Amino acid sequence: MILVTGGAGFIGGNFVLDWLGNPKNDGVINLDALTYAGNLSTLKEVEQDPRYQFIQGDIAERHQVQDIFQKYQPTAVINFAAESHVDRSITGPGAFIQTNIVGTFNLLDCAKSYWSQLDPDKKSAFRFLHVSTDEVYGTLGPKDPPFKETNPYEPNSPYSASKAASDHLVRAWFHTYDFPVLTTNCSNNYGPYHFPEKLIPLCILNALNGKSLPIYGDGQQVRDWLFVKDHCAAIRTVLEKGKLGETYNIGGWNEKANIDVVKQICAILDELRPKEDGHSYAEQITFVTDRPGHDRRYAIDASKIERDLGWRPIETFESGIKKTVQWYLENPEWVEGVTSGKYREWIANQYQQS
Ligand code: NAD
Ligand code: DAU
């Protein structure tokens, strides 16, 4: 069994589906607190798989996490569990400190206690893979080279600061205790099951619902987009072949300005679901107040994982974004299920002054 945390979220959910999609793979225990971002409907197709076990719980809860290690004896941990939305970290940083820092500490500490008692073969095979973000490196100027693993950490938001802290804890557990860790720092993901508080799914759904498409500031901030299934494949590669104690940057070589991403979504919707009045969805674009401390540009240099481990992304942004828009058009039940009262409250508060 492998232990996946945060497997009811966007990337963790895609990871569990892909992992169990391979009949040769081991079972998965999915430990997830089911915060607003956790949705079991993402995992419907594996619910009946005898290799799949869901446990509702918090990675920061010591006794529960210890019990899980003792009962299931996992061969690896993949830590996706986190508070992940930058805007929420600005309005409520406490949850980010608790889950991303205290939670990662607890998971690491419980995993290390369990690992230290394993017999030598199991001990040397065990892995703790920590899923992190490119945001820990801070922001780039327009001409700066993309982030390498050797870039200094310069986090700018409560979210990225909490992820940076968690990366440092993981690093320390390797250097101090020889605990077998791997860390991945990935760029912006997009794809199926993405919670619609994030730019891409928010704009797809707002467009279809006739609402405005809110672009922060001038819309010229650049993100490096990676299709979520390429990220999942990269994580599997690092788990299998990664060198202990190393960090691997993961990205899609797809730098795009936000305004261009949103215009591309509109163009795809114009083609796949044209509006009855013949107007373009792009007319719904609205420029709104910028995010405080908004990082201007992220870009990942993924040459280390490509060179050392042989991973490369499959999707281009053009192919991946079309698949993504199509997925949202074909899955209104999933959307309906996740856009509950709490979601509507967040959207109303976040965009009220725009
Ligand atoms: P998400 O917000 O969609 O999902 C997070 C999941 O973690 C949810 O299911 C939630 O219920 C669960 N969770 C939250 N707190 C928990 C706790 N205390 N205990 C157990 N479970 C808890 O996030 P995501 O976008 O899928 O991101 C997953 C990981 O990947 C995060 O660590 C994030 O920092 C990292 N990451 C995300 C991106 C991206 O573009 N989304 C890019 C790079 C790295
Ligand atoms: O870079 C990796 C990170 O990507 C992950 O670590 C985070 O978990 C993930 O949420 C994502 O962070 P971003 O802040 O880049 O993603 P978000 O979708 O929130 O925003 C993408 C860009 O779009 C960003 O520049 C802010 C902008 N934006 C976002 C929203 C929600 C808007 O212009 N309008 C919006 O309404």
XYZ file of C-alpha atoms and ligand atoms in Angstrom:
434
model
C 0.000 0.000 0.000
C 1.027 3.594 -0.568
C -0.319 6.378 1.645
C -1.591 9.385 -0.286
C -2.608 12.465 1.703
C -4.968 15.026 0.185
C -6.174 12.482 -2.367
C -9.651 14.044 -2.543
C -8.204 17.315 -3.870
C -7.403 18.313 -7.423
C -3.924 16.847 -7.986
C -4.160 14.098 -5.349
C -7.490 12.954 -6.849
C -6.043 12.799 -10.351
C -3.029 10.956 -8.937
C -5.173 8.294 -7.211
C -7.286 7.771 -10.348
C -4.204 7.394 -12.553
C -2.390 5.172 -10.054
C -5.305 2.758 -9.647
C -5.894 2.923 -13.416
C -2.819 0.706 -13.663
C -3.879 -2.803 -12.542
C -0.260 -3.655 -11.642
C -0.014 -0.935 -8.998
C -0.265 -1.420 -5.222
C -3.231 -0.264 -3.201
C -3.798 3.297 -2.010
C -4.833 4.631 1.368
C -6.206 8.106 0.872
C -6.034 10.234 4.037
C -7.939 13.467 3.493
C -9.581 15.902 5.912
C -12.277 16.779 3.339
C -11.918 20.520 3.698
C -13.897 22.702 1.269
C -11.348 21.600 -1.394
C -11.748 17.851 -0.879
C -14.405 16.110 -2.963
C -15.077 12.403 -2.826
C -17.118 12.666 -6.031
C -13.761 12.927 -7.851
C -13.012 9.363 -6.729
C -16.329 7.712 -7.612
C -14.810 5.376 -10.188
C -12.367 3.832 -7.673
C -14.687 3.663 -4.638
C -15.361 -0.046 -5.229
C -11.767 -0.948 -6.106
C -10.551 -3.390 -3.410
C -7.125 -1.707 -3.594
C -8.606 1.642 -2.477
C -9.219 2.752 1.105
C -10.436 6.227 2.094
C -9.851 7.586 5.604
C -11.165 10.977 6.658
C -8.583 12.637 8.883
C -6.106 15.428 9.427
C -2.377 15.017 8.711
C -1.744 17.093 11.845
C -3.591 14.603 14.082
C -0.827 12.543 15.709
C -2.684 9.500 17.010
C -4.689 8.942 13.868
C -1.635 9.228 11.614
C 0.395 6.887 13.869
C -2.437 4.333 13.795
C -2.586 4.477 9.999
C 1.136 3.700 9.719
C 0.855 0.795 12.145
C -2.278 -0.677 10.587
C -1.497 -0.319 6.873
C 2.329 -0.457 6.859
C 2.669 1.741 3.747
C 5.705 1.425 1.491
C 5.602 5.123 0.571
C 3.898 8.399 1.470
C 2.953 11.024 -1.098
C 1.999 14.230 0.645
C -0.457 16.320 -1.385
C -2.493 17.500 1.615
C -2.335 21.267 1.904
C -4.215 24.500 1.895
C -3.448 25.522 -1.690
C -5.206 28.760 -2.667
C -3.093 31.947 -2.510
C -6.117 34.274 -2.184
C -7.400 32.313 0.825
C -3.932 32.489 2.405
C -4.166 36.285 2.228
C -7.539 36.482 3.962
C -6.934 33.582 6.405
C -3.310 32.454 6.799
C -3.851 30.420 9.989
C -5.115 27.288 8.246
C -2.047 27.375 5.966
C 0.337 27.439 8.921
C -1.583 24.622 10.601
C -1.862 22.198 7.690
C 1.135 23.048 5.535
C 3.668 23.441 8.345
C 2.343 21.721 11.495
C 0.622 19.011 9.435
C 3.713 18.260 7.355
C 5.816 18.156 10.523
C 3.434 15.651 12.116
C 3.277 13.465 9.028
C 7.066 13.480 8.715
C 7.581 12.682 12.367
C 5.056 9.813 12.408
C 6.479 8.462 9.145
C 10.023 8.598 10.532
C 9.065 6.728 13.730
C 7.375 4.022 11.661
C 10.248 3.829 9.134
C 12.915 3.572 11.841
C 11.390 0.288 13.044
C 11.117 -1.381 9.637
C 13.343 -4.309 8.734
C 16.338 -3.355 6.533
C 14.784 -4.261 3.143
C 11.556 -2.384 3.792
C 13.487 0.480 5.328
C 15.653 0.993 2.274
C 12.645 0.760 -0.087
C 10.532 3.316 1.844
C 9.979 6.801 0.342
C 8.394 10.048 1.574
C 7.555 12.240 -1.410
C 6.566 15.812 -0.595
C 4.592 17.646 -3.284
C 5.476 21.326 -3.371
C 5.265 24.373 -5.571
C 7.364 26.712 -7.713
C 5.980 29.621 -5.654
C 8.630 28.987 -2.982
C 11.183 30.619 -5.320
C 9.346 33.955 -5.348
C 8.859 36.007 -8.477
C 10.826 36.504 -11.718
C 11.481 39.557 -13.880
C 10.570 39.312 -17.570
C 14.111 38.390 -18.659
C 15.158 36.219 -15.697
C 15.951 32.571 -16.430
C 13.355 30.058 -15.192
C 13.624 28.689 -11.642
C 16.239 25.974 -11.127
C 16.416 23.720 -8.063
C 19.345 25.859 -6.903
C 17.376 29.132 -6.831
C 17.105 30.636 -3.339
C 13.761 30.388 -1.582
C 12.011 33.794 -1.609
C 8.323 33.108 -0.874
C 6.013 36.129 -1.023
C 2.560 34.979 0.090
C 1.416 33.261 3.294
C 0.727 30.205 1.093
C 4.181 30.063 -0.483
C 5.867 30.856 2.862
C 4.048 27.922 4.464
C 5.022 25.604 1.600
C 8.635 26.825 1.812
C 8.650 26.029 5.537
C 7.324 22.540 4.843
C 10.039 21.965 2.206
C 12.678 22.963 4.757
C 11.287 20.498 7.297
C 11.416 17.707 4.714
C 15.006 18.626 3.844
C 15.981 18.663 7.526
C 14.520 15.196 8.128
C 16.792 13.871 5.370
C 19.960 15.578 6.573
C 19.406 14.969 10.281
C 17.807 11.523 10.345
C 18.680 10.043 6.912
C 14.927 9.825 6.417
C 14.336 8.932 2.712
C 12.640 11.999 1.264
C 12.040 13.404 -2.212
C 10.608 16.855 -2.939
C 8.938 18.062 -6.126
C 8.340 21.749 -6.925
C 5.768 22.089 -9.663
C 4.313 24.962 -11.651
C 0.589 25.759 -12.104
C -1.534 22.709 -12.844
C -4.797 22.621 -14.766
C -7.139 19.844 -15.901
C -10.164 17.813 -14.754
C -11.479 18.088 -11.166
C -9.844 21.490 -10.581
C -11.738 23.351 -7.859
C -13.392 26.406 -9.431
C -11.796 28.997 -7.157
C -8.642 28.848 -9.325
C -8.281 30.940 -12.488
C -8.899 28.343 -15.219
C -11.965 26.483 -13.882
C -13.380 29.734 -12.448
C -13.273 31.372 -15.874
C -14.690 28.334 -17.718
C -17.678 28.161 -15.362
C -18.216 31.928 -15.077
C -18.194 32.165 -18.871
C -20.853 29.450 -19.190
C -22.956 31.083 -16.463
C -22.856 34.516 -18.124
C -20.754 36.000 -15.298
C -17.717 38.258 -15.554
C -14.240 36.746 -15.979
C -12.198 38.542 -13.287
C -8.631 39.358 -14.327
C -6.475 40.690 -11.486
C -4.542 43.895 -12.236
C -3.376 44.196 -15.836
C -3.556 40.441 -16.561
C 0.105 40.368 -17.645
C 1.233 38.089 -14.795
C 2.843 34.978 -16.219
C 2.343 31.404 -15.040
C 3.920 28.199 -16.423
C 1.047 25.754 -16.994
C 1.238 21.957 -16.754
C -1.575 19.498 -17.450
C -2.320 17.683 -14.184
C -1.821 14.190 -15.629
C 1.702 15.161 -16.702
C 2.345 16.252 -13.107
C 1.050 12.893 -11.832
C 3.356 11.048 -14.245
C 6.285 13.147 -13.020
C 5.495 12.262 -9.398
C 5.377 8.552 -10.248
C 8.745 8.928 -12.005
C 10.340 10.695 -9.025
C 8.904 8.076 -6.657
C 10.400 5.295 -8.732
C 13.731 6.771 -9.796
C 14.379 9.945 -7.788
C 17.602 10.275 -5.810
C 16.990 10.509 -2.073
C 17.229 13.975 -0.588
C 16.954 15.633 -4.012
C 14.396 18.160 -5.190
C 12.972 18.107 -8.720
C 11.371 21.048 -10.500
C 8.407 20.072 -12.669
C 6.916 22.309 -15.336
C 5.401 22.352 -18.776
C 7.562 24.950 -20.572
C 4.248 26.757 -21.129
C 4.610 30.353 -19.970
C 1.407 32.319 -20.567
C 0.083 35.684 -19.431
C -3.209 35.344 -17.533
C -5.108 37.454 -20.036
C -3.983 35.167 -22.879
C -5.057 32.059 -20.958
C -8.515 33.507 -20.418
C -8.823 34.634 -24.049
C -7.861 31.119 -25.161
C -10.549 29.594 -22.924
C -13.087 32.000 -24.456
C -12.031 31.050 -27.985
C -12.457 27.321 -27.217
C -15.884 27.935 -25.683
C -16.877 30.061 -28.705
C -16.091 27.007 -30.832
C -17.510 24.234 -28.616
C -20.504 26.015 -27.037
C -21.214 29.156 -29.123
C -23.464 31.728 -27.460
C -26.939 32.025 -28.915
C -26.530 35.785 -29.448
C -23.370 35.212 -31.526
C -21.200 37.241 -29.136
C -17.830 35.992 -27.873
C -17.324 34.921 -24.266
C -14.308 37.278 -24.307
C -16.763 40.169 -23.890
C -17.260 38.939 -20.290
C -13.601 39.676 -19.375
C -13.379 42.284 -16.579
C -10.230 43.752 -15.020
C -10.526 43.803 -11.222
C -8.444 44.874 -8.206
C -5.085 43.093 -8.117
C -4.124 40.387 -5.595
C -1.960 41.943 -2.804
C 1.716 41.027 -3.299
C 0.870 39.360 -6.617
C 3.940 37.535 -8.006
C 4.579 38.760 -11.542
C 6.081 35.730 -13.225
C 6.790 32.056 -12.515
C 8.693 29.788 -14.890
C 10.202 26.374 -14.282
C 13.407 24.965 -15.682
C 12.505 21.268 -15.758
C 15.768 20.112 -17.320
C 16.945 18.198 -14.210
C 13.984 15.786 -14.106
C 14.105 15.453 -17.894
C 17.829 14.725 -17.983
C 18.211 12.598 -14.831
C 14.886 10.739 -14.748
C 13.669 10.864 -18.361
C 10.281 12.527 -17.665
C 8.751 14.942 -20.196
C 5.255 16.422 -20.376
C 2.958 14.930 -23.027
C 0.361 17.693 -23.389
C 0.981 21.058 -24.979
C -1.015 23.917 -23.472
C -3.224 23.925 -26.581
C -4.129 20.207 -26.308
C -4.449 20.272 -22.507
C -6.654 23.351 -22.256
C -9.015 22.015 -24.925
C -9.357 18.703 -23.031
C -9.960 20.671 -19.837
C -12.726 22.860 -21.277
C -14.327 19.770 -22.807
C -14.189 17.988 -19.449
C -16.055 20.834 -17.700
C -18.690 20.844 -20.450
C -19.200 17.102 -20.023
C -19.229 16.999 -16.200
C -21.880 19.398 -14.899
C -22.790 16.992 -12.036
C -19.287 17.197 -10.560
C -19.387 20.984 -10.824
C -22.825 21.135 -9.217
C -21.600 18.916 -6.363
C -18.592 21.068 -5.468
C -20.128 24.519 -5.841
C -21.984 24.356 -2.548
C -23.191 27.202 -0.329
C -19.695 27.645 1.158
C -18.202 27.999 -2.318
C -20.773 30.632 -3.228
C -19.985 32.530 -0.011
C -16.260 32.594 -0.868
C -16.888 33.857 -4.408
C -19.291 36.548 -3.165
C -16.784 37.823 -0.570
C -13.682 37.570 -2.741
C -15.073 39.471 -5.721
C -17.478 41.878 -3.954
C -15.352 45.031 -4.372
C -14.264 44.307 -7.933
P -6.374 21.148 -3.342
O -6.634 22.350 -2.506
O -7.225 20.926 -4.542
O -6.495 19.826 -2.444
C -5.943 19.732 -1.170
C -6.515 18.488 -0.496
O -5.912 18.363 0.781
C -8.023 18.541 -0.285
O -8.616 17.320 -0.633
C -8.156 18.800 1.218
O -9.345 18.253 1.770
C -6.919 18.098 1.745
N -6.477 18.636 3.037
C -6.351 19.936 3.392
N -5.927 20.029 4.658
C -5.738 18.759 5.101
C -5.287 18.202 6.325
N -4.940 18.970 7.371
N -5.213 16.854 6.434
C -5.579 16.061 5.398
N -6.030 16.541 4.229
C -6.100 17.874 4.083
O -4.855 21.220 -3.723
P -4.121 20.776 -5.070
O -4.213 21.871 -6.048
O -4.587 19.424 -5.428
O -2.612 20.720 -4.557
C -2.087 19.525 -3.998
C -0.659 19.778 -3.562
O 0.113 20.188 -4.690
C -0.514 20.903 -2.538
O 0.477 20.533 -1.627
C -0.067 22.108 -3.359
O 0.709 22.966 -2.574
C 0.748 21.428 -4.429
N 0.814 22.128 -5.728
C -0.317 22.544 -6.356
C -0.238 23.136 -7.628
C -1.471 23.595 -8.362
O -1.323 24.240 -9.426
N -2.667 23.278 -7.925
C 1.017 23.306 -8.226
C 2.163 22.873 -7.540
C 2.049 22.278 -6.296
O 2.514 27.947 -9.210
C 1.934 26.878 -8.550
C 0.724 27.337 -7.784
O -0.306 27.578 -8.745
C 0.248 26.346 -6.732
O 1.247 26.172 -5.784
C -1.047 26.833 -6.085
O -1.530 25.864 -5.181
C -2.076 27.060 -7.168
O -3.262 27.567 -6.619
C -1.530 28.020 -8.226
O -1.370 29.346 -7.666
P -1.792 30.661 -8.473
O -2.028 31.746 -7.507
O -0.840 30.921 -9.588
O -3.182 30.121 -9.134
P -4.569 30.853 -9.365
O -5.372 29.962 -10.271
O -5.198 31.311 -8.102
O -4.151 32.138 -10.193
C -3.482 32.031 -11.443
C -3.171 33.439 -11.905
O -4.419 34.083 -12.243
C -2.546 34.313 -10.840
O -1.624 35.196 -11.456
C -3.708 35.104 -10.245
C -4.629 35.248 -11.440
N -6.084 35.291 -11.123
C -6.605 34.331 -10.292
C -7.946 34.335 -9.978
C -8.514 33.299 -9.037
C -6.886 36.244 -11.703
O -6.418 37.092 -12.495
N -8.222 36.249 -11.392
C -8.784 35.347 -10.534
O -10.015 35.430 -10.268
